[in-house]
mmCIF file of C-alpha atoms and ligand atoms in Angstrom:
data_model
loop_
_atom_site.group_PDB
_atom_site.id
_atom_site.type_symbol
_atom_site.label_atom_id
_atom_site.label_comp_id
_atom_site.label_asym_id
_atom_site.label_seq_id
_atom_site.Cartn_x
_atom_site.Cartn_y
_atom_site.Cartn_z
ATOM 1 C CA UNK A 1 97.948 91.653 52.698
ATOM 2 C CA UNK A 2 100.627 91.555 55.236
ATOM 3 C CA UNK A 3 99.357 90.377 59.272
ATOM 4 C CA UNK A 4 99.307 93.607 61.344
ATOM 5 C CA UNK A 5 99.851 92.742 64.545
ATOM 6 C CA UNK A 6 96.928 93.902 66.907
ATOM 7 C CA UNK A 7 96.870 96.977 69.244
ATOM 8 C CA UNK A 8 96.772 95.789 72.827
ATOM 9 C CA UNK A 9 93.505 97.538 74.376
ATOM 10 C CA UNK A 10 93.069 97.669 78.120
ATOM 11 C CA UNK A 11 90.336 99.577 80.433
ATOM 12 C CA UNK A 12 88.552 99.634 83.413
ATOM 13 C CA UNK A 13 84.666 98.965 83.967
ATOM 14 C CA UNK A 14 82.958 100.679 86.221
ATOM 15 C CA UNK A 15 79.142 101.909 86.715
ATOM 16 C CA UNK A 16 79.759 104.980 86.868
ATOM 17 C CA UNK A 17 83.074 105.569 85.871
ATOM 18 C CA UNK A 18 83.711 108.975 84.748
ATOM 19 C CA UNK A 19 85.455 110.184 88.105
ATOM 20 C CA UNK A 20 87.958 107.396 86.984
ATOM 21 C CA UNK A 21 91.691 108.575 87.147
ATOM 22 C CA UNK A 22 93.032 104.979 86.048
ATOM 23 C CA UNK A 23 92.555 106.568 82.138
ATOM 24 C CA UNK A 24 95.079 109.270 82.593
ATOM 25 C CA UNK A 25 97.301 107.477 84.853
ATOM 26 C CA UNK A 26 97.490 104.360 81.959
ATOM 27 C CA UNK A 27 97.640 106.516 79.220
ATOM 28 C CA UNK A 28 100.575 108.430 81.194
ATOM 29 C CA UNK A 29 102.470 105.089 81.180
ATOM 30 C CA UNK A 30 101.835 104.483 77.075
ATOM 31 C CA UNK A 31 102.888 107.674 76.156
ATOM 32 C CA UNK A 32 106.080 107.467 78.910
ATOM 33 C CA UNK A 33 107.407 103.785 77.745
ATOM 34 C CA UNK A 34 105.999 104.681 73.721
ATOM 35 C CA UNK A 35 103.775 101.782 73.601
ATOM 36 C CA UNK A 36 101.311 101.283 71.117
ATOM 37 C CA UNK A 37 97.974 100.722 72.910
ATOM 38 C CA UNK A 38 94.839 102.286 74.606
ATOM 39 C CA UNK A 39 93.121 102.268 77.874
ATOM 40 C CA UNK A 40 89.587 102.924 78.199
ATOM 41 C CA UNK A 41 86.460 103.818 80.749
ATOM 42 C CA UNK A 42 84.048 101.575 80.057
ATOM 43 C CA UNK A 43 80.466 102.422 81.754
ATOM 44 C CA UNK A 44 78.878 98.686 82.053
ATOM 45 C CA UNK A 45 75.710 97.911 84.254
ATOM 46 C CA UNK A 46 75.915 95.255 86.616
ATOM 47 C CA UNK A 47 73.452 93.087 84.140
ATOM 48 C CA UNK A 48 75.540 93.428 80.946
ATOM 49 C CA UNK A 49 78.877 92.613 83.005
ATOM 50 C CA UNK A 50 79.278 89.326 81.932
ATOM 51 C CA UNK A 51 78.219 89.728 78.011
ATOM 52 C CA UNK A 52 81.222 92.594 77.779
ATOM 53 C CA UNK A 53 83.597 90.329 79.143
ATOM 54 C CA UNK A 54 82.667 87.958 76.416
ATOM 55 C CA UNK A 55 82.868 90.396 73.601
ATOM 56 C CA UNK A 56 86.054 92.293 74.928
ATOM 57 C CA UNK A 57 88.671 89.604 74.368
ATOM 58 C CA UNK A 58 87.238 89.272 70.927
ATOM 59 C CA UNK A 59 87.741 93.090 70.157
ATOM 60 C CA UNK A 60 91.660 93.085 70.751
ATOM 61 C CA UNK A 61 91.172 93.628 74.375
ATOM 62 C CA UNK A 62 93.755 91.879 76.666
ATOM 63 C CA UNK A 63 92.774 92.337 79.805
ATOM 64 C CA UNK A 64 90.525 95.318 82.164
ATOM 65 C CA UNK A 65 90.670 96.756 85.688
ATOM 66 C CA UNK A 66 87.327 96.210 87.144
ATOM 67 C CA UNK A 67 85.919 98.539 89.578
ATOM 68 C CA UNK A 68 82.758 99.733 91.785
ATOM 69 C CA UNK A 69 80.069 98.040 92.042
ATOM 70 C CA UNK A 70 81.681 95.136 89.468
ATOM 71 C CA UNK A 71 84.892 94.252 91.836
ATOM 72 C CA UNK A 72 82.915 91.166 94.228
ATOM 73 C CA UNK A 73 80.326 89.990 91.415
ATOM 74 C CA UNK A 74 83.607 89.284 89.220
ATOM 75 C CA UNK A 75 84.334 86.333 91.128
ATOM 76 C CA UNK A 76 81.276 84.494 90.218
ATOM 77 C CA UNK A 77 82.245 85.040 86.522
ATOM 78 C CA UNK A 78 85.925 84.537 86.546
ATOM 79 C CA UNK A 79 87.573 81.239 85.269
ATOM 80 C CA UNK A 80 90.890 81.910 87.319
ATOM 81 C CA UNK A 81 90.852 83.263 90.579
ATOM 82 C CA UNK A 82 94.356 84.429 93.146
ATOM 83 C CA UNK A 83 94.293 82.893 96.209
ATOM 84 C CA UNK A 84 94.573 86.926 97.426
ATOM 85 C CA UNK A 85 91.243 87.374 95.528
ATOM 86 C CA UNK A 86 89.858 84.426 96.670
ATOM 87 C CA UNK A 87 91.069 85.535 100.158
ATOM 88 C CA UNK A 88 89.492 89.166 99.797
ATOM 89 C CA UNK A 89 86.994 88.297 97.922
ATOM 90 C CA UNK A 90 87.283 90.933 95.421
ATOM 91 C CA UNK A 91 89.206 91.275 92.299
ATOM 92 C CA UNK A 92 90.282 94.321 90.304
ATOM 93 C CA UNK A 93 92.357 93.609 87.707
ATOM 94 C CA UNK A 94 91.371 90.816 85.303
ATOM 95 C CA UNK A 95 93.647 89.406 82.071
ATOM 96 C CA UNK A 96 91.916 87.758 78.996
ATOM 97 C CA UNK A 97 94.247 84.504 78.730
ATOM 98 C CA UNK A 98 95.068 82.931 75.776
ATOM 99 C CA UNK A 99 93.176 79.767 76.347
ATOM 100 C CA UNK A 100 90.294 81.823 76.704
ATOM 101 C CA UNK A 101 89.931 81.706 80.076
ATOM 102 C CA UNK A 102 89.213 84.728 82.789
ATOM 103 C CA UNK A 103 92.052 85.512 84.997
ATOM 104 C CA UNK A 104 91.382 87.217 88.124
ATOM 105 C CA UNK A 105 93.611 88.951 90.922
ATOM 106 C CA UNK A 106 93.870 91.996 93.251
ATOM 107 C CA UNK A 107 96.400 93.830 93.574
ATOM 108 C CA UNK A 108 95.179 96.300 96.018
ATOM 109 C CA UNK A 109 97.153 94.946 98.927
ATOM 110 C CA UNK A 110 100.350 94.489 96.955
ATOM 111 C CA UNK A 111 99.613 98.352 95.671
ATOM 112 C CA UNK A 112 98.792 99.354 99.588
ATOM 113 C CA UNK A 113 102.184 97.724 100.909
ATOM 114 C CA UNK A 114 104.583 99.096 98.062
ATOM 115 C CA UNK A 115 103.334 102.312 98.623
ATOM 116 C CA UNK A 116 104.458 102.512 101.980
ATOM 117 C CA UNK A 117 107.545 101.154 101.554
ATOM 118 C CA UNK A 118 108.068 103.583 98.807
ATOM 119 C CA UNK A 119 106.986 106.220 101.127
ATOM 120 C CA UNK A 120 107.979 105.169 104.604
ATOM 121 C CA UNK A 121 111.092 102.880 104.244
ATOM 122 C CA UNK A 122 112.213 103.053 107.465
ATOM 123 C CA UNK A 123 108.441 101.701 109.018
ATOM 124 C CA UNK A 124 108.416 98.006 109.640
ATOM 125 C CA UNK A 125 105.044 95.950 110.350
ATOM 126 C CA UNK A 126 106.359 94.047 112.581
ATOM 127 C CA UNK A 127 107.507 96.076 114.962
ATOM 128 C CA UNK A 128 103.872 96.921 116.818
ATOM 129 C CA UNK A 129 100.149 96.093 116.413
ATOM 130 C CA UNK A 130 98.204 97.957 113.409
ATOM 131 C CA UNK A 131 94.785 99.797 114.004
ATOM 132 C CA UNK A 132 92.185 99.304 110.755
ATOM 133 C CA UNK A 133 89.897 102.039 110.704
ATOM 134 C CA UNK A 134 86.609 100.516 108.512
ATOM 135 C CA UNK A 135 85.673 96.860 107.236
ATOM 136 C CA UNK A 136 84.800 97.367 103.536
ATOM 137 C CA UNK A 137 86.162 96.216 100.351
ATOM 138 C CA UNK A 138 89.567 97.796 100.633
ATOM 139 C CA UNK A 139 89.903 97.113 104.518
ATOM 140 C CA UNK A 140 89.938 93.765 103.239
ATOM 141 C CA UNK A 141 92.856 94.122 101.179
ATOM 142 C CA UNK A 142 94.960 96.015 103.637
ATOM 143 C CA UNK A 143 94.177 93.298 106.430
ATOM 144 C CA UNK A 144 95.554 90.276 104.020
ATOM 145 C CA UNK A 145 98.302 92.194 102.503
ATOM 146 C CA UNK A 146 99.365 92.692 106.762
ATOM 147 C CA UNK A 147 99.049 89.836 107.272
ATOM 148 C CA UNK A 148 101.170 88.619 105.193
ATOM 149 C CA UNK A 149 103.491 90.762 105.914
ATOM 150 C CA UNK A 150 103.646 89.887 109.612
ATOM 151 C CA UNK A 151 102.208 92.765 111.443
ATOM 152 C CA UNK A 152 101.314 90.505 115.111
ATOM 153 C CA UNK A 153 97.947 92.331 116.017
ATOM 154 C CA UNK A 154 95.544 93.988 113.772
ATOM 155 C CA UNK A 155 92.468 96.061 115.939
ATOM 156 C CA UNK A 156 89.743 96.790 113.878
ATOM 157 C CA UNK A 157 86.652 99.549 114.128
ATOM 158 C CA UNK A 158 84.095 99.850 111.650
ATOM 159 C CA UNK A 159 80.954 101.860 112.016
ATOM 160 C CA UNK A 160 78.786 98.715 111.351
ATOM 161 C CA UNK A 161 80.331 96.592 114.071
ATOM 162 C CA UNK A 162 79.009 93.095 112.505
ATOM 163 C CA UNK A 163 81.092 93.774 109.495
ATOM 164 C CA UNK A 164 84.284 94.174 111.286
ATOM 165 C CA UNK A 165 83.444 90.426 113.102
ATOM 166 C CA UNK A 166 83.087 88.905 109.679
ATOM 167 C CA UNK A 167 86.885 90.245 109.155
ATOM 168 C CA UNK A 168 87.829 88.527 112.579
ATOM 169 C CA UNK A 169 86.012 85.438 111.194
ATOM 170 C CA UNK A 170 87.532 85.349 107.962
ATOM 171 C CA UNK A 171 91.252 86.614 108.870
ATOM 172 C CA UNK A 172 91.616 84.917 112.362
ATOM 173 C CA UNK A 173 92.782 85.239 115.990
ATOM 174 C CA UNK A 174 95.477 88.293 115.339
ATOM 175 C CA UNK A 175 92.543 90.781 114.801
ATOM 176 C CA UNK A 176 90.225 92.007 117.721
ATOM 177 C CA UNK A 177 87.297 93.921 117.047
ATOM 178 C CA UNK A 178 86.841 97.340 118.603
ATOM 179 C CA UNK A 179 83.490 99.666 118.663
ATOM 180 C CA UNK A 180 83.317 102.064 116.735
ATOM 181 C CA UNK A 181 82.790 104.442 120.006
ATOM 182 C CA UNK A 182 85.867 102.624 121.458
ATOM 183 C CA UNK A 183 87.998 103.421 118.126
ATOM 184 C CA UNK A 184 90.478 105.998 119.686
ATOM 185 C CA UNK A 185 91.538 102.870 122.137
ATOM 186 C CA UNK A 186 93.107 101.033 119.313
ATOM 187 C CA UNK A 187 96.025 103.632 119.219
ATOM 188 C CA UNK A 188 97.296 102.691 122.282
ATOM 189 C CA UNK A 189 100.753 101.264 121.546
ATOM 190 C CA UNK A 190 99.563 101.033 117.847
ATOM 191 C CA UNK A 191 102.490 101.162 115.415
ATOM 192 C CA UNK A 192 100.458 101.631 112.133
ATOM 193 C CA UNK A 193 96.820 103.276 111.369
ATOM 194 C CA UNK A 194 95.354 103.075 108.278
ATOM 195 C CA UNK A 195 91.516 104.608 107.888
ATOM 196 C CA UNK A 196 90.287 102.304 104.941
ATOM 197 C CA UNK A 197 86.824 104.271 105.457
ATOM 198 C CA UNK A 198 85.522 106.393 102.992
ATOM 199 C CA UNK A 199 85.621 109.019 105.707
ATOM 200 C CA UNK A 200 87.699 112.448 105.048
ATOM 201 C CA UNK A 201 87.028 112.198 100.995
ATOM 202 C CA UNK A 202 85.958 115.205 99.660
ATOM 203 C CA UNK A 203 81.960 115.477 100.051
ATOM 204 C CA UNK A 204 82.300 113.538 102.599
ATOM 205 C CA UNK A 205 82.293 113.734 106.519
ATOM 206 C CA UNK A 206 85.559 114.372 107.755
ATOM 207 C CA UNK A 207 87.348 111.451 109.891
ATOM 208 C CA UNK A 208 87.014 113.163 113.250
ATOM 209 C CA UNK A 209 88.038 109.963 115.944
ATOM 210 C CA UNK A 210 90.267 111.437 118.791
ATOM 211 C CA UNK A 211 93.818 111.174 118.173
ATOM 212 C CA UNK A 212 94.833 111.701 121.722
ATOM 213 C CA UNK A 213 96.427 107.765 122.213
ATOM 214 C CA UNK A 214 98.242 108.385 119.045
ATOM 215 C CA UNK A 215 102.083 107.862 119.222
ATOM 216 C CA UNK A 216 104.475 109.857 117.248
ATOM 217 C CA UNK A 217 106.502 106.788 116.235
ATOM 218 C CA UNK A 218 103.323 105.649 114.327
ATOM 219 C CA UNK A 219 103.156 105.480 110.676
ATOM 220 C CA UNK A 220 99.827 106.625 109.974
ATOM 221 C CA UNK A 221 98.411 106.411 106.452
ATOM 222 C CA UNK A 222 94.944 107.448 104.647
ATOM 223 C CA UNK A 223 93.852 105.533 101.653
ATOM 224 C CA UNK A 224 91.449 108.139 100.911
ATOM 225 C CA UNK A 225 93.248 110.716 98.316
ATOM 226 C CA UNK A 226 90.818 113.053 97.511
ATOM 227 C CA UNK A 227 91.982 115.581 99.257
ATOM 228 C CA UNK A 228 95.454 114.091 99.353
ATOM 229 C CA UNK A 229 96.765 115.517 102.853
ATOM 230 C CA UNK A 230 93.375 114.436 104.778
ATOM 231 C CA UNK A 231 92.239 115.707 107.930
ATOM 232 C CA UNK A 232 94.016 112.797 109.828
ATOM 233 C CA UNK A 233 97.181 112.698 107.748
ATOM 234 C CA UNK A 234 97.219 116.531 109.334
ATOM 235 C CA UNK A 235 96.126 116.005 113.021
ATOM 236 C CA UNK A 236 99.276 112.750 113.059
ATOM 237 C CA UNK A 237 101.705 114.904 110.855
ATOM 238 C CA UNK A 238 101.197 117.546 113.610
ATOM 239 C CA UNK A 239 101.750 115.166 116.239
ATOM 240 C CA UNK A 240 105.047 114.003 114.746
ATOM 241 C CA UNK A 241 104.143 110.749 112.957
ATOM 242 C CA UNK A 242 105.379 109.497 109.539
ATOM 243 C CA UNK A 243 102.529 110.038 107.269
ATOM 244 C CA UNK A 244 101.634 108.503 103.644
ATOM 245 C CA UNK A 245 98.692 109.482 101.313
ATOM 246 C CA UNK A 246 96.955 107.267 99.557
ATOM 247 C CA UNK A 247 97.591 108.343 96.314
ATOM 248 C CA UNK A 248 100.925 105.890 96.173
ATOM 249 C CA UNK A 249 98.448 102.790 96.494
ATOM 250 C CA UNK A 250 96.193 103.479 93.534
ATOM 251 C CA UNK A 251 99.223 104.230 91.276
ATOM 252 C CA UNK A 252 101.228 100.996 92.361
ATOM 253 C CA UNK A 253 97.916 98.515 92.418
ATOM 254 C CA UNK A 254 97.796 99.515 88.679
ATOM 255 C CA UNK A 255 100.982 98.841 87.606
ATOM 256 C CA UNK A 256 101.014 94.679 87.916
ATOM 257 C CA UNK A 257 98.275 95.233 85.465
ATOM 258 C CA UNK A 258 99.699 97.060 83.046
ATOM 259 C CA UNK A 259 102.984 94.762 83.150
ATOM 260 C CA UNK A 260 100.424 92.074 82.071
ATOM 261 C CA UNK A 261 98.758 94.096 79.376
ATOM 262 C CA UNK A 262 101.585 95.546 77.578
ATOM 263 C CA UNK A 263 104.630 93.991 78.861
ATOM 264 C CA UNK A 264 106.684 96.890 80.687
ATOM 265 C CA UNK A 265 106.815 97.173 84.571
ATOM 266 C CA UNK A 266 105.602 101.087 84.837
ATOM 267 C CA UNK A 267 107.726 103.050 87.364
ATOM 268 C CA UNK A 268 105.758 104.551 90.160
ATOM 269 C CA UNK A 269 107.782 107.988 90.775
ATOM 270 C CA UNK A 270 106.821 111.897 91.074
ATOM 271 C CA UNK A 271 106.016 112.323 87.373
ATOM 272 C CA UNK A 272 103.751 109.406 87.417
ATOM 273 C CA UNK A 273 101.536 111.239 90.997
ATOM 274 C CA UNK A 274 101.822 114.322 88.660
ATOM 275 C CA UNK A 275 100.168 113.410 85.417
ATOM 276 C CA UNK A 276 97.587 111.776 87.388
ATOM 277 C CA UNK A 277 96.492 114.891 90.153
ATOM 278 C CA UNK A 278 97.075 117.274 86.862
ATOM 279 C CA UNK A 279 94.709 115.044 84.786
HETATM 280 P P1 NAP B 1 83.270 100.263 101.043
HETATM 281 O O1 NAP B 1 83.412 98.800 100.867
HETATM 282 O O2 NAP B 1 82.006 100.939 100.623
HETATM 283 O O3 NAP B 1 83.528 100.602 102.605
HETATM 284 C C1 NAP B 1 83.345 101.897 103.118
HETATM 285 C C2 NAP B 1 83.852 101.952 104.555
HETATM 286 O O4 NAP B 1 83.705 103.289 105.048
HETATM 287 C C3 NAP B 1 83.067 101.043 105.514
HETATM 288 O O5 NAP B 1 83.921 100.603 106.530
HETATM 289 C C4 NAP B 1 82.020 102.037 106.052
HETATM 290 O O6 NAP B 1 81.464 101.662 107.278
HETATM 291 C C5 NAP B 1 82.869 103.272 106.224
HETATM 292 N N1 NAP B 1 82.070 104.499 106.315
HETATM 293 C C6 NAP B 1 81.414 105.112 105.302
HETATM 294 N N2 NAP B 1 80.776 106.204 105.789
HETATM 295 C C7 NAP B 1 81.047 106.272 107.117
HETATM 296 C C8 NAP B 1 80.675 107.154 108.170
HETATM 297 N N3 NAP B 1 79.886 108.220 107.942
HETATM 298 N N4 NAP B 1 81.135 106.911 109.413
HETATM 299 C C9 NAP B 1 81.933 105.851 109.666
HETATM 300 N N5 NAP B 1 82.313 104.959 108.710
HETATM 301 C C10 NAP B 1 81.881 105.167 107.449
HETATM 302 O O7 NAP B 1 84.432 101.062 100.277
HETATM 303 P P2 NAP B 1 85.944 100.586 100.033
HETATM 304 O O8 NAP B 1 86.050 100.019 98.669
HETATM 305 O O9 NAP B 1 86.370 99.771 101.195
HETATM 306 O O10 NAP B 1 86.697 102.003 100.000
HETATM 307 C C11 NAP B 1 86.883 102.745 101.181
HETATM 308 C C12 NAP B 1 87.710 104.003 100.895
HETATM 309 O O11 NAP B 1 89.007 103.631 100.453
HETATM 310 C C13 NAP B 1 87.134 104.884 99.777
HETATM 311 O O12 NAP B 1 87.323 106.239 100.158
HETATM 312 C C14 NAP B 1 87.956 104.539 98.571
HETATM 313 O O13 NAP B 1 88.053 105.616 97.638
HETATM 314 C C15 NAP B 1 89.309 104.285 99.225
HETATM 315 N N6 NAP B 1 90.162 103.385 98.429
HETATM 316 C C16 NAP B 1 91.366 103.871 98.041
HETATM 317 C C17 NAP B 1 92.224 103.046 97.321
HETATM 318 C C18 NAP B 1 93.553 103.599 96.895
HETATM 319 O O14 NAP B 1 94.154 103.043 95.963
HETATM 320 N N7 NAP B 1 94.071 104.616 97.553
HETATM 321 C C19 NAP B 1 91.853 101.729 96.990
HETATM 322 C C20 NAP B 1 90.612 101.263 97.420
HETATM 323 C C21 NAP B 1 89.776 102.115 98.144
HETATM 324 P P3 NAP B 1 80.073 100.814 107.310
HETATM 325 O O15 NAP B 1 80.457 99.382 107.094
HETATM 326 O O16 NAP B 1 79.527 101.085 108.668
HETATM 327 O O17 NAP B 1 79.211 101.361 106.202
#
């Protein structure tokens, strides 16, 4: 009997993971570049994390997105870790290496920055400081990737003030922590906002900090995208700001890992937002 060659098999674990949209948006991208593969929600507990990483690989899998609550307990398992995980301490997209070994990175600031260049080309980081709404997981992300990117000041509110300090601690002497009561201070001058809080989602409380200091030469962006025009991207479109959803970041932090998976760089474009808000 001839050697078939295996079907690549990628995923993304989650507990739960049934509000995924990373299924529809992957299997968009198989059936656009007529690949022969699959992408799959996987519902793991936190306790049987580890044991499906083992068996995966072994089942034709190549690699997986990992997601809430896996994406910080991944690090203690992983073989390989990015210095931008390492830095953010959280990982999202893993590969199953050759050698055997577990390869982890995040791609959520690289996904957060293409977006708004895709979006905003004409904004520049560097031109003025950035105000960080929230100090979570993906606050973490945006905060390296602007960093990197050479934004000068980063001022940063977060509900739970303590966690925003462990940012400063962490990230350095270009972020100052703001209270959250102080929050509509940090627009003063700022040249980019970003709420990175769960605030505005749908079932959620809406993001409701006063705009007044607000700028209209800001580029103000949401990473929440359920709803995808939020009640902030409104209020700054109103006053004349650029604004970007944050739809643009979830499709572009999945694309490095499906390059890795099955070998074609997907194109982030209006089809791509489509089959994954239609899904
Ligand atoms: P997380 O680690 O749980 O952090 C949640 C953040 O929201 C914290 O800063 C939290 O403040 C704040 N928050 C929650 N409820 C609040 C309230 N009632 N008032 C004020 N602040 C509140 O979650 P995450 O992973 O960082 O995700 C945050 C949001 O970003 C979610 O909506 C997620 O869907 C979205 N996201 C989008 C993308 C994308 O690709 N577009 C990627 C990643 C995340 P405390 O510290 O005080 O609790």
């Amino acid at each position: 009997m001839t050697d078939l060659p295996r079907i690549p098999l990628a995923g993304v674990i989650g507990h739960p993971i049934a509000h995924s949209r990373s299924p529809a948006l992957h299997g968009f991208w198989l059936k656009r570049y007529g690949i022969k593969g699959h992408y799959i929600p996987m519902d793991v507990a936190p306790q049987d994390l580890k044991q499906a990483l083992e068996m995966l690989p072994k089942l034709g899998f190549v690699g997986v997105n990992v997601t809430i609550p896996h994406k910080e307990a991944i690090l203690e398992i992983a073989d390989v870790i990015t210095d931008r995980a390492a830095l953010i301490g959280a990982a999202n997209t893993l590969i199953f290496r050759k050698d055997g070994r577990l390869h982890a990175d995040n791609t959520d600031g690289a996904g957060f920055m293409a977006n708004l260049r895709q979006n905003a080309p004409l904004w520049s980081p560097a031109v003025g400081p950035a105000a960080v709404f929230g100090a979570g997981g993906a606050a973490r992300a945006v905060i390296a990737a602007l960093i990197e990117v050479g934004v000068p000041e980063i001022r940063i509110a977060n509900r739970t003030r303590p966690r925003a300090e462990a940012l400063r601690a962490d990230f350095g002497a270009k972020l100052t922590v703001f209270d959250w009561v102080q929050a509509p201070n940090m627009l003063e001058g700022a040249a980019t906002v970003i709420n990175t809080t769960s605030l505005g989602m749908a079932g959620k409380s809406d993001f409701r900090v006063p705009l007044d200091a607000l700028e209209s030469s800001a580029l103000v962006t949401d990473l929440v995208y359920n709803p995808l025009k939020t009640h902030l991207l409104l209020e700054a479109e109103a006053k004349g700001c650029t604004v970007v959803d944050g739809l643009g970041m979830l499709l572009h932090q999945a694309a490095p890992g499906f390059e890795r998976w099955f070998g074609t760089r997907p194109e982030v474009d209006e089809a791509t937002r489509n089959a994954v808000l239609t899904a």
